[in-house]
mmCIF file of C-alpha atoms in Angstrom:
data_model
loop_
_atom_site.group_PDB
_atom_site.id
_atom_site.type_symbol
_atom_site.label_atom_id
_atom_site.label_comp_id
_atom_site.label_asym_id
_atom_site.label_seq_id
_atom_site.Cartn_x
_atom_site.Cartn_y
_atom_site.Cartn_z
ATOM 1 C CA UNK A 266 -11.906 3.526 1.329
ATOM 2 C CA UNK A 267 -8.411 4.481 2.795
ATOM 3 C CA UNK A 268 -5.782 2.948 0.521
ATOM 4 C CA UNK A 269 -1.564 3.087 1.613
ATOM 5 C CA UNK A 270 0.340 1.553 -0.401
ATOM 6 C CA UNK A 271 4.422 0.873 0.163
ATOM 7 C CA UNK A 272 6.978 1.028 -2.366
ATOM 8 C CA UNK A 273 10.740 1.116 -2.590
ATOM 9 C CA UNK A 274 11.802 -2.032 -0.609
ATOM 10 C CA UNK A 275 14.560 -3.967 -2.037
ATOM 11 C CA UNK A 276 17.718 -5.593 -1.717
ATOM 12 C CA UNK A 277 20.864 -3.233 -0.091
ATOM 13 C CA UNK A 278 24.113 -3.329 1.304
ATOM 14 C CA UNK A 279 25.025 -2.628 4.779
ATOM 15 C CA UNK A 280 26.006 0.580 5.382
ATOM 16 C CA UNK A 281 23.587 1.587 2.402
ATOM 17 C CA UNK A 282 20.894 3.983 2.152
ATOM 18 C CA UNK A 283 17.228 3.593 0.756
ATOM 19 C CA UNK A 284 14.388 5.426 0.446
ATOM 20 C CA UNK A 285 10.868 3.862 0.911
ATOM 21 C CA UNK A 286 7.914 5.620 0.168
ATOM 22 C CA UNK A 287 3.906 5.480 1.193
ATOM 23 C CA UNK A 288 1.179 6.493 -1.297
ATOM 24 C CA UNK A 289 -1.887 7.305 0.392
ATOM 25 C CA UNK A 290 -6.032 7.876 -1.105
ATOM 26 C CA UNK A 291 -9.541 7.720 -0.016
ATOM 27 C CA UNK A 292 -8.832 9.568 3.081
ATOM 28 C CA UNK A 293 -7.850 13.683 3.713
ATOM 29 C CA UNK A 294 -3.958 12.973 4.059
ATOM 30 C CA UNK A 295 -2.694 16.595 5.339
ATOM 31 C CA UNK A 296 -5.382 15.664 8.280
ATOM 32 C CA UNK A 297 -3.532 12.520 9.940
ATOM 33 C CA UNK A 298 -0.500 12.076 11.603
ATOM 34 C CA UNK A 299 1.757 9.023 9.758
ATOM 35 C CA UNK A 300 3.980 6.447 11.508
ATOM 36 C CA UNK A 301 6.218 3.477 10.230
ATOM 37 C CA UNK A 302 6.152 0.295 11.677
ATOM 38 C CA UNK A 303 8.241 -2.205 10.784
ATOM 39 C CA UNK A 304 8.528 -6.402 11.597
ATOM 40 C CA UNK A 305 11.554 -8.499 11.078
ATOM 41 C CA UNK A 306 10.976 -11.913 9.990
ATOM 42 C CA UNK A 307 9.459 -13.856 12.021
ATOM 43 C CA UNK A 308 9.442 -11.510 15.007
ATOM 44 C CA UNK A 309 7.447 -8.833 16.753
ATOM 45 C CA UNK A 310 6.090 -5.358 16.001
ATOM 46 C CA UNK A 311 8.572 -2.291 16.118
ATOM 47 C CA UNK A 312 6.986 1.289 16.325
ATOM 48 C CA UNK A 313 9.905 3.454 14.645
ATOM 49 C CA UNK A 314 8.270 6.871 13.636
ATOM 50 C CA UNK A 315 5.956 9.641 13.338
ATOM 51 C CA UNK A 316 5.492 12.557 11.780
ATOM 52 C CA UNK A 317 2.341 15.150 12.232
ATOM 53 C CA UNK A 318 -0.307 15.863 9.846
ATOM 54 C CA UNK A 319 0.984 19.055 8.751
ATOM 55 C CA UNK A 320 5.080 17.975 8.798
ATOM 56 C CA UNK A 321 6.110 19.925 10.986
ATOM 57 C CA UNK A 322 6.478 17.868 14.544
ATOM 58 C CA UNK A 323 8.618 14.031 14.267
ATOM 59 C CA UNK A 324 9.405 11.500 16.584
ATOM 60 C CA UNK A 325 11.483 8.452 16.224
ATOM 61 C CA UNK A 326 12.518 5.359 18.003
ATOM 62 C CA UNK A 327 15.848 5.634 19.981
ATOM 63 C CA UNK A 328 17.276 2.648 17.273
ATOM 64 C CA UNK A 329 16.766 4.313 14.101
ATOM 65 C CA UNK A 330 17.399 8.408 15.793
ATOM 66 C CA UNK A 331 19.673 9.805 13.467
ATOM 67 C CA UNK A 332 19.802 6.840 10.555
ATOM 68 C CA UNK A 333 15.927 7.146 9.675
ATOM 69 C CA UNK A 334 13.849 10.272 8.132
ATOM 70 C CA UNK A 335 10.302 10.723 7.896
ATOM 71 C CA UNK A 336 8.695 13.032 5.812
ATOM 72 C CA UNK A 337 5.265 14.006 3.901
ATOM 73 C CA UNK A 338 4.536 15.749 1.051
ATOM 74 C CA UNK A 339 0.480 16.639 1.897
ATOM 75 C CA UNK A 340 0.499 17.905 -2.107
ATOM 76 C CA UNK A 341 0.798 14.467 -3.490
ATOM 77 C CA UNK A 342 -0.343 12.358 -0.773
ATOM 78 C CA UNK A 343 2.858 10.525 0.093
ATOM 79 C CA UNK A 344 5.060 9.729 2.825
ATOM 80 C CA UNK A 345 8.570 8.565 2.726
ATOM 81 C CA UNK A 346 10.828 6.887 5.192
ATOM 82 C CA UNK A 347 14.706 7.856 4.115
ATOM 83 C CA UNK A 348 16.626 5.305 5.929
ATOM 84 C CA UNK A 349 20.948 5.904 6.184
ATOM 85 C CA UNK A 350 23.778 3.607 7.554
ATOM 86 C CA UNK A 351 21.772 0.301 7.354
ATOM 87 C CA UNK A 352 22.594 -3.127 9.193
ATOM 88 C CA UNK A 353 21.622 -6.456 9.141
ATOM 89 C CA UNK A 354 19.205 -5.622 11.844
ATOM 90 C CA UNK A 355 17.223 -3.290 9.920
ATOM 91 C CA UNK A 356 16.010 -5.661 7.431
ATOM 92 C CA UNK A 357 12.214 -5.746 7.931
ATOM 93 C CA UNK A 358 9.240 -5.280 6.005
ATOM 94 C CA UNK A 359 8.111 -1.728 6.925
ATOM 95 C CA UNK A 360 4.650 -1.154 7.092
ATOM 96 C CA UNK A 361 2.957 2.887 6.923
ATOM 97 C CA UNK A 362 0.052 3.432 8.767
ATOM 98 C CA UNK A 363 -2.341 5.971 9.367
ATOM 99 C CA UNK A 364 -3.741 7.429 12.764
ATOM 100 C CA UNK A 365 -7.126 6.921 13.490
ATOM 101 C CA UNK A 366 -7.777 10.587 14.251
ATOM 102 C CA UNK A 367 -6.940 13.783 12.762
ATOM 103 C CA UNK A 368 -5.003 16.057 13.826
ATOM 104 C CA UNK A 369 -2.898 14.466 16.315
ATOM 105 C CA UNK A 370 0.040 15.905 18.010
ATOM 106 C CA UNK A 371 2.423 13.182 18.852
ATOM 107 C CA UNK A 372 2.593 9.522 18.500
ATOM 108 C CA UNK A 373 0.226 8.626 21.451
ATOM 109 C CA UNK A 374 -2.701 10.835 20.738
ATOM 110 C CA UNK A 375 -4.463 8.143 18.656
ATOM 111 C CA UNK A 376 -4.612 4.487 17.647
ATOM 112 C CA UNK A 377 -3.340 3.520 14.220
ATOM 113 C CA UNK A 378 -6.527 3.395 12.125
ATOM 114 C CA UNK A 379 -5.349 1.768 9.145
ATOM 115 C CA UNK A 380 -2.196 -0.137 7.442
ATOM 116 C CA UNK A 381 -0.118 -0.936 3.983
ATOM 117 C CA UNK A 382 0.442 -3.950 2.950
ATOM 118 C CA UNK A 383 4.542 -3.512 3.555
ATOM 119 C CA UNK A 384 7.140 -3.464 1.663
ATOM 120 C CA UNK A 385 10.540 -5.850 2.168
ATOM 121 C CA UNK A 386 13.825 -4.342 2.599
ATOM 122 C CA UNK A 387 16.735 -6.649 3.062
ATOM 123 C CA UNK A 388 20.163 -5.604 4.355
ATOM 124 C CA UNK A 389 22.594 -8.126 3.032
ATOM 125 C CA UNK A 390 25.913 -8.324 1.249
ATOM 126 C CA UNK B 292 11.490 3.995 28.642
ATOM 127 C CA UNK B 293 8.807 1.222 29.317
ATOM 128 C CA UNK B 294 7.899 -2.535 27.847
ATOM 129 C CA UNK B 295 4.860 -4.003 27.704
ATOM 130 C CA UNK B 296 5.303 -8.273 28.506
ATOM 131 C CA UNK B 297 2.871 -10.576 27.078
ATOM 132 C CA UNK B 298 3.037 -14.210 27.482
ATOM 133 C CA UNK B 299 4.825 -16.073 23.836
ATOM 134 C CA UNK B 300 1.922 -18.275 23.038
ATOM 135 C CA UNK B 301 -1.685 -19.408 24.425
ATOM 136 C CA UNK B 302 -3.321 -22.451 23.221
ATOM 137 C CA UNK B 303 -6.825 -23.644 23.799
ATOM 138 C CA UNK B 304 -9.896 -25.499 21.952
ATOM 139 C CA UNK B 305 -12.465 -24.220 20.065
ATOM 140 C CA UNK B 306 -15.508 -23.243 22.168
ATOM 141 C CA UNK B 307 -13.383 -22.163 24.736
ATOM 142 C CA UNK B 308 -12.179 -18.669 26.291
ATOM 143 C CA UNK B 309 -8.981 -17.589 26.434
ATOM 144 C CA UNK B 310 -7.148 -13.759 27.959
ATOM 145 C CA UNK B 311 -4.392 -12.651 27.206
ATOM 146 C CA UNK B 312 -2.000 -10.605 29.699
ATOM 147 C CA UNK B 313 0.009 -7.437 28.567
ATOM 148 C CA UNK B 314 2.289 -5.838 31.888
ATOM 149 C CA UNK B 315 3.769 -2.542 31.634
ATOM 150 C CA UNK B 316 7.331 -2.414 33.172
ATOM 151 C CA UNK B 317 7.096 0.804 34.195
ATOM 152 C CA UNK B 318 4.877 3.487 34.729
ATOM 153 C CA UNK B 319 1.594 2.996 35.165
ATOM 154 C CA UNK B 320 -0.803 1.323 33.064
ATOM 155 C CA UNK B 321 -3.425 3.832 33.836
ATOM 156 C CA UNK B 322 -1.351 6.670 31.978
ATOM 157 C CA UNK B 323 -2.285 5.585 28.475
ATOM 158 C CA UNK B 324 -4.128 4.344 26.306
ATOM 159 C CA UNK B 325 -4.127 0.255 25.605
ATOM 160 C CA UNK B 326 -4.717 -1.398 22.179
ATOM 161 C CA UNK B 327 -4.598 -4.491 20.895
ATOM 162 C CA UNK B 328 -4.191 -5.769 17.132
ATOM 163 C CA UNK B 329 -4.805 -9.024 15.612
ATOM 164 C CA UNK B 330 -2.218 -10.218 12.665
ATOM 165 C CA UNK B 331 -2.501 -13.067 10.700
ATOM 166 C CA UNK B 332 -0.099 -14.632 8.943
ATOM 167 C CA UNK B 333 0.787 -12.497 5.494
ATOM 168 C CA UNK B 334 -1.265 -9.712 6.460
ATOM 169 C CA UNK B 335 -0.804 -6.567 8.167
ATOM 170 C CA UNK B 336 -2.094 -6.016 11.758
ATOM 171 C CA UNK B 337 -5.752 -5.425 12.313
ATOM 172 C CA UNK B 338 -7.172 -3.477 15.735
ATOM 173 C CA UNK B 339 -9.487 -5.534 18.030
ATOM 174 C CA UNK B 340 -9.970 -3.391 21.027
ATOM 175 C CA UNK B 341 -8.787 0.601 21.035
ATOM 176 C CA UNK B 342 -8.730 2.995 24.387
ATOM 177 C CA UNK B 343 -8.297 -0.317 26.638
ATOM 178 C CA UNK B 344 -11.477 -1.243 26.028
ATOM 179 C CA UNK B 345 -13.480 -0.332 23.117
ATOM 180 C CA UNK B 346 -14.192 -2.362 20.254
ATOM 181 C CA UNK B 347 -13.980 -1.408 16.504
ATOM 182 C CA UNK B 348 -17.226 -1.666 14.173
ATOM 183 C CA UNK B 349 -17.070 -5.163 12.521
ATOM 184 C CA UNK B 350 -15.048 -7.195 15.648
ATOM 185 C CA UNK B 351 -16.659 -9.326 16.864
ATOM 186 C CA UNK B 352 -18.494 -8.877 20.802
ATOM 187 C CA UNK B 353 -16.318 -12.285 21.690
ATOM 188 C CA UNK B 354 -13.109 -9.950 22.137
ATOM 189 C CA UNK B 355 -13.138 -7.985 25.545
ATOM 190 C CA UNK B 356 -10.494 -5.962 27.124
ATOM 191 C CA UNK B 357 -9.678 -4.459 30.659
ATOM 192 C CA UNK B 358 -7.274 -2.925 32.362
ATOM 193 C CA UNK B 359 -6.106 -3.805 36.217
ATOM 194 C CA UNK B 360 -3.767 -0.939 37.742
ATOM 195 C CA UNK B 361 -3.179 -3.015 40.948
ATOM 196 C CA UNK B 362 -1.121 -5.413 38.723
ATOM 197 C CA UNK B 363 -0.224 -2.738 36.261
ATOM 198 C CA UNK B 364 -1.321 -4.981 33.450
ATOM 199 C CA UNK B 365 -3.547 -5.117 30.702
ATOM 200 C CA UNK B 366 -6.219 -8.120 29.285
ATOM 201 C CA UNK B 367 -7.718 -9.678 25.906
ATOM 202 C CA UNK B 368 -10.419 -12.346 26.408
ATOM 203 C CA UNK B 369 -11.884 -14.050 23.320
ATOM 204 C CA UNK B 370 -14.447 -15.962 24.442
ATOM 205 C CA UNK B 371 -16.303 -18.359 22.180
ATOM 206 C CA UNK B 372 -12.706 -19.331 20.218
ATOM 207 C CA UNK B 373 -13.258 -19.907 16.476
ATOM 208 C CA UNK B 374 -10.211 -21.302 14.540
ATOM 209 C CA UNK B 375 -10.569 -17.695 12.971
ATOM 210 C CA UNK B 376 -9.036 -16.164 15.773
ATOM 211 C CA UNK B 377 -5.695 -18.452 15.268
ATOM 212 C CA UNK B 378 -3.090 -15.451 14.964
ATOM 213 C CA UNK B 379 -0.072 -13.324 17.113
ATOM 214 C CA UNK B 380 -1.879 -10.350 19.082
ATOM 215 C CA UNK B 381 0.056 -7.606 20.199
ATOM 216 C CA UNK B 382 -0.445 -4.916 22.713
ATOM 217 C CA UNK B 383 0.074 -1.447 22.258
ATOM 218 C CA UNK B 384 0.537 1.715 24.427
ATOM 219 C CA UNK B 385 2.422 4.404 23.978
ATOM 220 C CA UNK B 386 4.232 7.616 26.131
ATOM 221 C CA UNK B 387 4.386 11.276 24.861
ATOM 222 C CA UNK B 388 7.149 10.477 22.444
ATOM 223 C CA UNK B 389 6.592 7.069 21.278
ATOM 224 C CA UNK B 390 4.211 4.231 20.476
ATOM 225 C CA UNK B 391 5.379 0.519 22.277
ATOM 226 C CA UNK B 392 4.065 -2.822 21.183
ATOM 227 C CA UNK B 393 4.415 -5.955 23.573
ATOM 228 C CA UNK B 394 6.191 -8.656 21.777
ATOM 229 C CA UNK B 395 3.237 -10.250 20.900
ATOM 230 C CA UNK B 396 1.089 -14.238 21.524
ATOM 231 C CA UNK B 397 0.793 -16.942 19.320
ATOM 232 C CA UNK B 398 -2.950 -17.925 19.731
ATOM 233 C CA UNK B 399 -3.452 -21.329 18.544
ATOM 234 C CA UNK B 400 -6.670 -23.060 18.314
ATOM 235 C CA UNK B 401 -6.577 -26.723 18.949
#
């Protein structure tokens, strides 16, 4: 069954960098389209990207444009989340999730189909 | 850029039937798709009803959805509440670009 798994969460500065990380099995990976989600504590749902099946098309919430990367690497089954210039505000636990069908586009073409577990990552001096 | 407004927290007894409310700001409701995902406490989100309407193998046929253009809105019913379905549900649409979640309702069962 489809697994994704989180790793890389932890403990940084503000105005740090970290790099968080998605492993992925029972499922085609270089077929679906990827997004992170992430949820502060205690509060609501946050969409922040996407990025197509094959790598080559991202999208990104207007908060995190220009601070966050997404990337794949379809070879290994694994997608990463390279976040820059992190606040107080940012600390969430970040979820990965998969779309529910192949081959999408963009961010609206499907429902997400499955999630991680999360992983915590805590912006504090 | 839109927002989708759902009320902060519904409470009701077992037995009884509940809906939920989800209003998009702007644009219309029509344009997109609707889902809506169930999250209990310590574990990620789980979809109840995808494409406005539909329901994923395994949920239950208590959990309904609609959509009503003339109030630009969206709706989950659970009928039949079980103190199973205590949790936060959160709408979901989404415009070319991005995906937008409403800010989700506490569902408690009395």
């Amino acid at each position: 069954q489809v697994q994704l798994v989180e790793s890389g969460g932890g403990v940084v500065q503000p105005g740090g960098s970290l790099r968080i990380s998605c492993a992925a099995a029972g499922f085609t990976f270089s077929s679906y389209g990827m997004h992170w989600v992430r949820q502060a504590p205690g509060k609501g749902l946050e969409w922040l990207t996407f990025i197509r099946y094959d790598g080559n098309k991202k999208y990104y919430e207007d908060s995190v444009k220009g601070r966050f990367s997404i990337s794949r690497d379809n070879s290994n089954n694994t997608l990463d989340l390279q976040m820059d210039s992190l606040t107080v505000e940012d600390t969430a636990l970040y979820y990965c999730a998969k779309d529910s069908e192949g081959y999408c586009n963009s961010p609206g073409c499907s429902h997400f189909g499955s999630w991680g577990q999360g992983t915590l990552v805590t912006v504090s001096s | 850029n839109f927002m989708l407004t759902q009320p902060h927290s519904v409470s009701e007894s077992p037995g009884k039937t509940i809906t939920i409310s989800c209003t998009r700001t702007s644009g219309s409701i029509n344009n997109n798709y609707v889902q809506w995902y169930q999250q209990r406490p310590g574990s990620p989100p789980s979809n109840v009803i995808y494409e406005d309407n539909q329901r994923p193998s395994g949920v239950p046929d208590r959990f309904s959805a609609s959509i009503d253009g003339s109030s630009n809105s969206a709706s989950l019913t659970i009928s039949g509440l079980k103190t199973e379905d205590e949790a936060d549900y959160y709408c979901q649409s989404s415009d070319n670009s991005k995906k937008v979640f409403g800010r989700g309702t506490k569902v408690t069962v009395l």
